[in-house]
CSV table of N, CA, C and O in Angstrom, one decimal:
chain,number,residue,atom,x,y,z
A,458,UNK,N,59.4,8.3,49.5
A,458,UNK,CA,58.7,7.2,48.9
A,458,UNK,C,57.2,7.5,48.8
A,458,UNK,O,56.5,8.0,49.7
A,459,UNK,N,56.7,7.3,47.7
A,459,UNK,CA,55.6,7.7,47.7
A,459,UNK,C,54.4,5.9,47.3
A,459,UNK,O,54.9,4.7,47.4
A,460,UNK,N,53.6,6.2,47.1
A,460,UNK,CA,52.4,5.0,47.1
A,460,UNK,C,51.3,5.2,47.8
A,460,UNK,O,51.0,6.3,48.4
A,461,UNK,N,50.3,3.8,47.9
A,461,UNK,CA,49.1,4.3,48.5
A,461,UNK,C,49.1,4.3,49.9
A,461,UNK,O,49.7,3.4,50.5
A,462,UNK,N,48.3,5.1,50.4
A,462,UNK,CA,48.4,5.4,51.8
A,462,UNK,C,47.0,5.6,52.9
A,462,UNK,O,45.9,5.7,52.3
A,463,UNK,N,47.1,5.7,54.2
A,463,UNK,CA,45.7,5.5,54.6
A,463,UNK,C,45.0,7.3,54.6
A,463,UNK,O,43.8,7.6,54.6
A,464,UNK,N,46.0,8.1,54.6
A,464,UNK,CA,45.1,9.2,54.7
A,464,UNK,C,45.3,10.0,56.1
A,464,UNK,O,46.0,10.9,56.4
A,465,UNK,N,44.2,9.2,57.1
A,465,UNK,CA,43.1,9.3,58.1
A,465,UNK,C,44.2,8.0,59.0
A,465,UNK,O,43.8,6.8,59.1
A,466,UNK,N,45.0,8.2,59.4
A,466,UNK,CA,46.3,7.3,59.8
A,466,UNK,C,46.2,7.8,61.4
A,466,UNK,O,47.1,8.4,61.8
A,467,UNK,N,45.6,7.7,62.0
A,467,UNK,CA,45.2,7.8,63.9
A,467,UNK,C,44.9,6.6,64.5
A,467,UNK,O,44.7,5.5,64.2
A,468,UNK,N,45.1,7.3,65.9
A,468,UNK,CA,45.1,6.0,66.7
A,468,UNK,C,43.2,6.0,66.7
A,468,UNK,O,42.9,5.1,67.5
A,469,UNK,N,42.6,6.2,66.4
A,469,UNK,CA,40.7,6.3,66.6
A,469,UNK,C,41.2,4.9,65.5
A,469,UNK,O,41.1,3.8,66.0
A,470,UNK,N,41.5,4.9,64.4
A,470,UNK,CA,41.8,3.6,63.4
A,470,UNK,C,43.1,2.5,63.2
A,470,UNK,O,43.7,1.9,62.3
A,471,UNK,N,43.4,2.5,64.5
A,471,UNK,CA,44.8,1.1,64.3
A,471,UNK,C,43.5,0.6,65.8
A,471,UNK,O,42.8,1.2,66.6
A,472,UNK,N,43.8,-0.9,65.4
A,472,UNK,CA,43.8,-2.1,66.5
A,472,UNK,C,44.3,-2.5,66.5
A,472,UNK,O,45.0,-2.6,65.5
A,473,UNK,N,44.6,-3.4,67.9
A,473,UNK,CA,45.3,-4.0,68.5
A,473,UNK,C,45.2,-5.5,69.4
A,473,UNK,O,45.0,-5.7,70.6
A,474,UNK,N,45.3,-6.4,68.5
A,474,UNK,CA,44.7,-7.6,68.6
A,474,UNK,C,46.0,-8.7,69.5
A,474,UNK,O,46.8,-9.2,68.8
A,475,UNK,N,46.1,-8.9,70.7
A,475,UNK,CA,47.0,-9.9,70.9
A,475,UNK,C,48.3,-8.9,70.2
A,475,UNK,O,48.3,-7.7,70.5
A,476,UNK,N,49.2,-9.4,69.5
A,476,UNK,CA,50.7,-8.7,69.5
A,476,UNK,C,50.7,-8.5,68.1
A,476,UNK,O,51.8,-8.1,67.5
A,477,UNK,N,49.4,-8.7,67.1
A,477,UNK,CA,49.5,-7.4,66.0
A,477,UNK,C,48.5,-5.9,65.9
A,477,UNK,O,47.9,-5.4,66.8
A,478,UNK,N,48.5,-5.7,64.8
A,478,UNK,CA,48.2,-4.5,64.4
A,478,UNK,C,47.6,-3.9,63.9
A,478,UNK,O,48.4,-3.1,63.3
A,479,UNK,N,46.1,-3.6,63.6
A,479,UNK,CA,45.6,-3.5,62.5
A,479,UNK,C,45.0,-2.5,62.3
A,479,UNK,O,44.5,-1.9,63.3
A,480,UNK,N,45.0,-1.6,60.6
A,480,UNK,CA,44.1,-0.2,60.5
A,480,UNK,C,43.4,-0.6,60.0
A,480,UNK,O,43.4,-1.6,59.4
A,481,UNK,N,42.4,0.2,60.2
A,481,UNK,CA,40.8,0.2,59.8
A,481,UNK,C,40.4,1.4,59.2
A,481,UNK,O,41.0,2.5,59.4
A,482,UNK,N,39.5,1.2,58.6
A,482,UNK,CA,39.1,3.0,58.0
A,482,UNK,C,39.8,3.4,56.7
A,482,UNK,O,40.7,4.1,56.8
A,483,UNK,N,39.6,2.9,55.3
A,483,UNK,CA,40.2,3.8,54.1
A,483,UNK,C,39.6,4.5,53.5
A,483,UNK,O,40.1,4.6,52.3
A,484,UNK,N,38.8,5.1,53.8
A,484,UNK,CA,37.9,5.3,53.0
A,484,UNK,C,38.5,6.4,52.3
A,484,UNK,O,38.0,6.6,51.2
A,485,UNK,N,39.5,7.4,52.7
A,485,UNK,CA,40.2,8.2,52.8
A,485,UNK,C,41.6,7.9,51.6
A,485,UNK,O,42.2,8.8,51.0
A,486,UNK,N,41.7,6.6,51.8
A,486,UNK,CA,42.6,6.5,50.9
A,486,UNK,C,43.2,6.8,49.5
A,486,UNK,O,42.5,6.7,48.6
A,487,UNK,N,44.4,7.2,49.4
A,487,UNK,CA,44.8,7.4,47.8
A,487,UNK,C,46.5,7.6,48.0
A,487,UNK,O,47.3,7.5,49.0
A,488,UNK,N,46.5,8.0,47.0
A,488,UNK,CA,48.4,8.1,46.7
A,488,UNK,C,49.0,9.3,47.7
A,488,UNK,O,48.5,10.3,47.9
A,489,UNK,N,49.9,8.8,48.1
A,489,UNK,CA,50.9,10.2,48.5
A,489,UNK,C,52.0,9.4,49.5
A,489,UNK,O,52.2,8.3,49.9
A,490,UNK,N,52.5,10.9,49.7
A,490,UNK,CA,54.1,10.2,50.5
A,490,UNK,C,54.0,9.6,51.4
A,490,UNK,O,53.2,10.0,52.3
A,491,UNK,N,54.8,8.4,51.7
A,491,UNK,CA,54.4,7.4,53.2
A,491,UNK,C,55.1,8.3,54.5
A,491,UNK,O,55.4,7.8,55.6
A,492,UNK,N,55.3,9.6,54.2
A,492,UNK,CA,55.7,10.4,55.1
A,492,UNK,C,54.7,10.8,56.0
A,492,UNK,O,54.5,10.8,57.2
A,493,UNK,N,53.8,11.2,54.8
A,493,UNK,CA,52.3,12.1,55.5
A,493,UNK,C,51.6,10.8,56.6
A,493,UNK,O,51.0,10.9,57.6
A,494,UNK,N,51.9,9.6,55.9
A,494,UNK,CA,50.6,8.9,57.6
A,494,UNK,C,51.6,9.0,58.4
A,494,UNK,O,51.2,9.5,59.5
A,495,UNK,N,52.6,8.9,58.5
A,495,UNK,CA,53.4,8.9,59.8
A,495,UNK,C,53.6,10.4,60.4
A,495,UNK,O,54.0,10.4,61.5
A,496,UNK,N,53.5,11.5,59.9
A,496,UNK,CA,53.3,13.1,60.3
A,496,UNK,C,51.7,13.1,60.6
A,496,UNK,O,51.2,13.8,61.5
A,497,UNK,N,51.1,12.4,60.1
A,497,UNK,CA,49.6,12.3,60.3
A,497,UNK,C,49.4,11.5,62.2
A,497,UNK,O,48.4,11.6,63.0
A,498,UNK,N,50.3,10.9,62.3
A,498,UNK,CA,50.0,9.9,63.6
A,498,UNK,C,50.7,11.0,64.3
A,498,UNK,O,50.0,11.7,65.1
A,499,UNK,N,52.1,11.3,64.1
A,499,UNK,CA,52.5,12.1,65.1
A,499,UNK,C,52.2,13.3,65.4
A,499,UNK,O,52.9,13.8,66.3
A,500,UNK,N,51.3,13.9,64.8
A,500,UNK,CA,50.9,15.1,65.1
A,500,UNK,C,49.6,15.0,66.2
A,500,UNK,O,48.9,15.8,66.8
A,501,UNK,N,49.7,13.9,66.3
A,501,UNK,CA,48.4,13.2,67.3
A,501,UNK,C,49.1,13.5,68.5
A,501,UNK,O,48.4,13.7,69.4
A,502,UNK,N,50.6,13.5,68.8
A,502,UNK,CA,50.8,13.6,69.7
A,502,UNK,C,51.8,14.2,70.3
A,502,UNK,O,52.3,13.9,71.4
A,503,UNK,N,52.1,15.3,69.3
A,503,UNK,CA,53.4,16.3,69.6
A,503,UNK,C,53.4,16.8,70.9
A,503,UNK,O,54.5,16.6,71.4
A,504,UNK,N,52.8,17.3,71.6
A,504,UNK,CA,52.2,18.2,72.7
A,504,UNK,C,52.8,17.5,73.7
A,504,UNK,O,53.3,18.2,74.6
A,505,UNK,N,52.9,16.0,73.8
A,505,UNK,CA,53.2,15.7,75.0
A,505,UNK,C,54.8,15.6,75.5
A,505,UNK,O,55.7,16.0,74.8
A,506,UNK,N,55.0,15.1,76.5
A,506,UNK,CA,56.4,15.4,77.1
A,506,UNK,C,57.2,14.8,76.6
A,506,UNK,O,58.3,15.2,76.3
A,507,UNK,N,56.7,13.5,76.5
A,507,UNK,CA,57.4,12.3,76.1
A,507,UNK,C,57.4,11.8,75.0
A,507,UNK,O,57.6,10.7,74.7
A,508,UNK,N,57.0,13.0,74.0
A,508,UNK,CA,57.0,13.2,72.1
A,508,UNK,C,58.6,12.2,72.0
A,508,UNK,O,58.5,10.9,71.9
A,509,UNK,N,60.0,12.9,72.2
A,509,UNK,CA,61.0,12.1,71.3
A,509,UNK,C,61.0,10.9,71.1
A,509,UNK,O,61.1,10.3,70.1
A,510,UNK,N,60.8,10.7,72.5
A,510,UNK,CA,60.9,8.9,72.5
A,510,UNK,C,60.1,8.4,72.3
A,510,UNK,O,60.4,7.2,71.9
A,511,UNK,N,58.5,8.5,72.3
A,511,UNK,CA,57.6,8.1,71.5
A,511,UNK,C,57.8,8.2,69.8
A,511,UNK,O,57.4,7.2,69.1
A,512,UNK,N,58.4,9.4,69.4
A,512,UNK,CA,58.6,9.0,67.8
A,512,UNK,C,59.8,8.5,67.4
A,512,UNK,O,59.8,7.9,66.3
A,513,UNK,N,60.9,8.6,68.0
A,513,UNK,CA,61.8,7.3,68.1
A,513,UNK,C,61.3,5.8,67.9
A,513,UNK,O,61.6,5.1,66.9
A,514,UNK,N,60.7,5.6,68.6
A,514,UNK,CA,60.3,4.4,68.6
A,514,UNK,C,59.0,3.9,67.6
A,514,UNK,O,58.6,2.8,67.4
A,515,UNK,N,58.4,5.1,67.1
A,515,UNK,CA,57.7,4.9,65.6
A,515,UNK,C,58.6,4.7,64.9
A,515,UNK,O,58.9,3.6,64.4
A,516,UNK,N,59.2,5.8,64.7
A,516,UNK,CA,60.4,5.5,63.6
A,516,UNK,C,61.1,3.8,63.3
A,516,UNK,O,61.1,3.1,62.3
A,517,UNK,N,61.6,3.4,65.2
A,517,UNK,CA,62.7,2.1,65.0
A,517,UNK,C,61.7,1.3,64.3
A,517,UNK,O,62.1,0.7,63.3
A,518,UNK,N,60.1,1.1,64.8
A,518,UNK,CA,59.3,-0.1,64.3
A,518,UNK,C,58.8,-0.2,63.1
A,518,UNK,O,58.5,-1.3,62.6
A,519,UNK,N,58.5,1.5,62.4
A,519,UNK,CA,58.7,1.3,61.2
A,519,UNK,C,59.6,1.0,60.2
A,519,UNK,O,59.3,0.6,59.1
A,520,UNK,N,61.1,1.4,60.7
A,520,UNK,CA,62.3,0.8,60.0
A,520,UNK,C,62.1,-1.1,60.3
A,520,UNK,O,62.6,-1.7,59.4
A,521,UNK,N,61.6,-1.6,60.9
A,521,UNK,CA,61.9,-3.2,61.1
A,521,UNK,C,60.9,-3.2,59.9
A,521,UNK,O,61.5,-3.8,59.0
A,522,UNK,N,59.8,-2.9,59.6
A,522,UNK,CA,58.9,-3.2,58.4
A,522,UNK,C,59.5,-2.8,57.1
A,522,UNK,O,59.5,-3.7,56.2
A,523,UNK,N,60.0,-1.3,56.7
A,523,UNK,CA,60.3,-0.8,55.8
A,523,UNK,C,61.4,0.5,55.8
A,523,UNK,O,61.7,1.6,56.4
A,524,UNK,N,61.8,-0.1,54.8
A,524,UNK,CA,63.5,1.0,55.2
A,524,UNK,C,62.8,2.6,55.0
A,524,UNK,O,62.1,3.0,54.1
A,525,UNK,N,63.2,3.2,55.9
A,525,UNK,CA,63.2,4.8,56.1
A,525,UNK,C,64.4,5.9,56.2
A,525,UNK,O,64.5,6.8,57.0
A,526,UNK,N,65.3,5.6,55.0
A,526,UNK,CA,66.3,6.6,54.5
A,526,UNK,C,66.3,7.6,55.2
A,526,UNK,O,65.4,8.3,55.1
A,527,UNK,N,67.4,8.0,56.2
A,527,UNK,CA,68.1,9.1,57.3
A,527,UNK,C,67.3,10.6,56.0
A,527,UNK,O,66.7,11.6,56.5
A,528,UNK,N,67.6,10.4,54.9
A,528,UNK,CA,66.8,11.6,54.0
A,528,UNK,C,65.7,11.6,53.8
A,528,UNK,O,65.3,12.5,53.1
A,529,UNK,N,65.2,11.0,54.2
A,529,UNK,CA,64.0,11.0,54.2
A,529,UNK,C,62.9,11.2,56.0
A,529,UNK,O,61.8,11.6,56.3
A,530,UNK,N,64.0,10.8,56.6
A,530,UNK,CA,63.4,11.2,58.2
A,530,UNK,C,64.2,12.8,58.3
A,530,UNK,O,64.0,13.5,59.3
A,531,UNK,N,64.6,13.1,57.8
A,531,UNK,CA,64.9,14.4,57.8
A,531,UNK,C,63.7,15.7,57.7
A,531,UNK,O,63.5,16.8,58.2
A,532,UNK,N,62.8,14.8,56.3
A,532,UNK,CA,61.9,15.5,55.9
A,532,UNK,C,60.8,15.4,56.8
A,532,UNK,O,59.8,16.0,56.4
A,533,UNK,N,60.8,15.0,57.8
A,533,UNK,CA,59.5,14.6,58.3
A,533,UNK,C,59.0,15.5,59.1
A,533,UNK,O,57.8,15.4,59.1
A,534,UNK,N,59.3,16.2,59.6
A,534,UNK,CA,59.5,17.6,60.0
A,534,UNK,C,58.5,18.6,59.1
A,534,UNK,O,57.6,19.4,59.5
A,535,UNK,N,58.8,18.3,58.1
A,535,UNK,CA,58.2,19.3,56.7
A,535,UNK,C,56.9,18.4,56.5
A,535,UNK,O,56.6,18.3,55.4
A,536,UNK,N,56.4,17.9,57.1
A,536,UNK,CA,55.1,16.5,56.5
A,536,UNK,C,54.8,17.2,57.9
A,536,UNK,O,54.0,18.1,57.5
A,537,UNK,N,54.9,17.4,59.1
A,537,UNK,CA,54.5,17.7,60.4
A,537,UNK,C,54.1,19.2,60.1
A,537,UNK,O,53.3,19.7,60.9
A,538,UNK,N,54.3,19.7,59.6
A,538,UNK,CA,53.8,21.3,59.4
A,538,UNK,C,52.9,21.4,58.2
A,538,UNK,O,52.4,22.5,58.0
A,539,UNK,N,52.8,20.6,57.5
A,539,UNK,CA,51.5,20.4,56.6
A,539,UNK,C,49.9,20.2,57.4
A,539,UNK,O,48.8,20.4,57.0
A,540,UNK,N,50.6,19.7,58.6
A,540,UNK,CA,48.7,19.1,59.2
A,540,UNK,C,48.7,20.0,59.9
A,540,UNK,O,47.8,20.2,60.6
């Protein structure tokens, strides 16, 4: 899926207000795959132990927002070796 995207997709630019969510910072912004912000967030945090189930659970809450095609989380892998 491609469209516009934040770019600069880290935890330094999401808040967290009460029980939503908010990014800050576009300046960065323009078109590209909605793969890359989410390889963009998780590369923030590959290193740690507890990586699967932390991106598991990106994954489930991004699927409750927006469908994420099993072919498409396949690729994601290939978006994580771009950054």
């Amino acid at each position: 899926m491609f469209g516009l995207i934040h770019v600069d997709f880290t935890f330094d630019n999401i808040l967290f207000y009460r029980r939503s969510v908010r990014v800050i910072d576009f300046d960065d912004c323009g078109f590209g795959y909605f793969l890359y912000d989410i390889a963009t967030l998780l590369d923030r945090i590959e290193w740690r132990d507890d990586y699967r189930s932390l991106r598991r659970a990106l994954l489930n809450g991004y699927g409750e927002e927006r469908d994420l095609p099993p072919e498409q989380q396949a690729m994601l892998d290939l978006f994580l070796l771009t950054r």
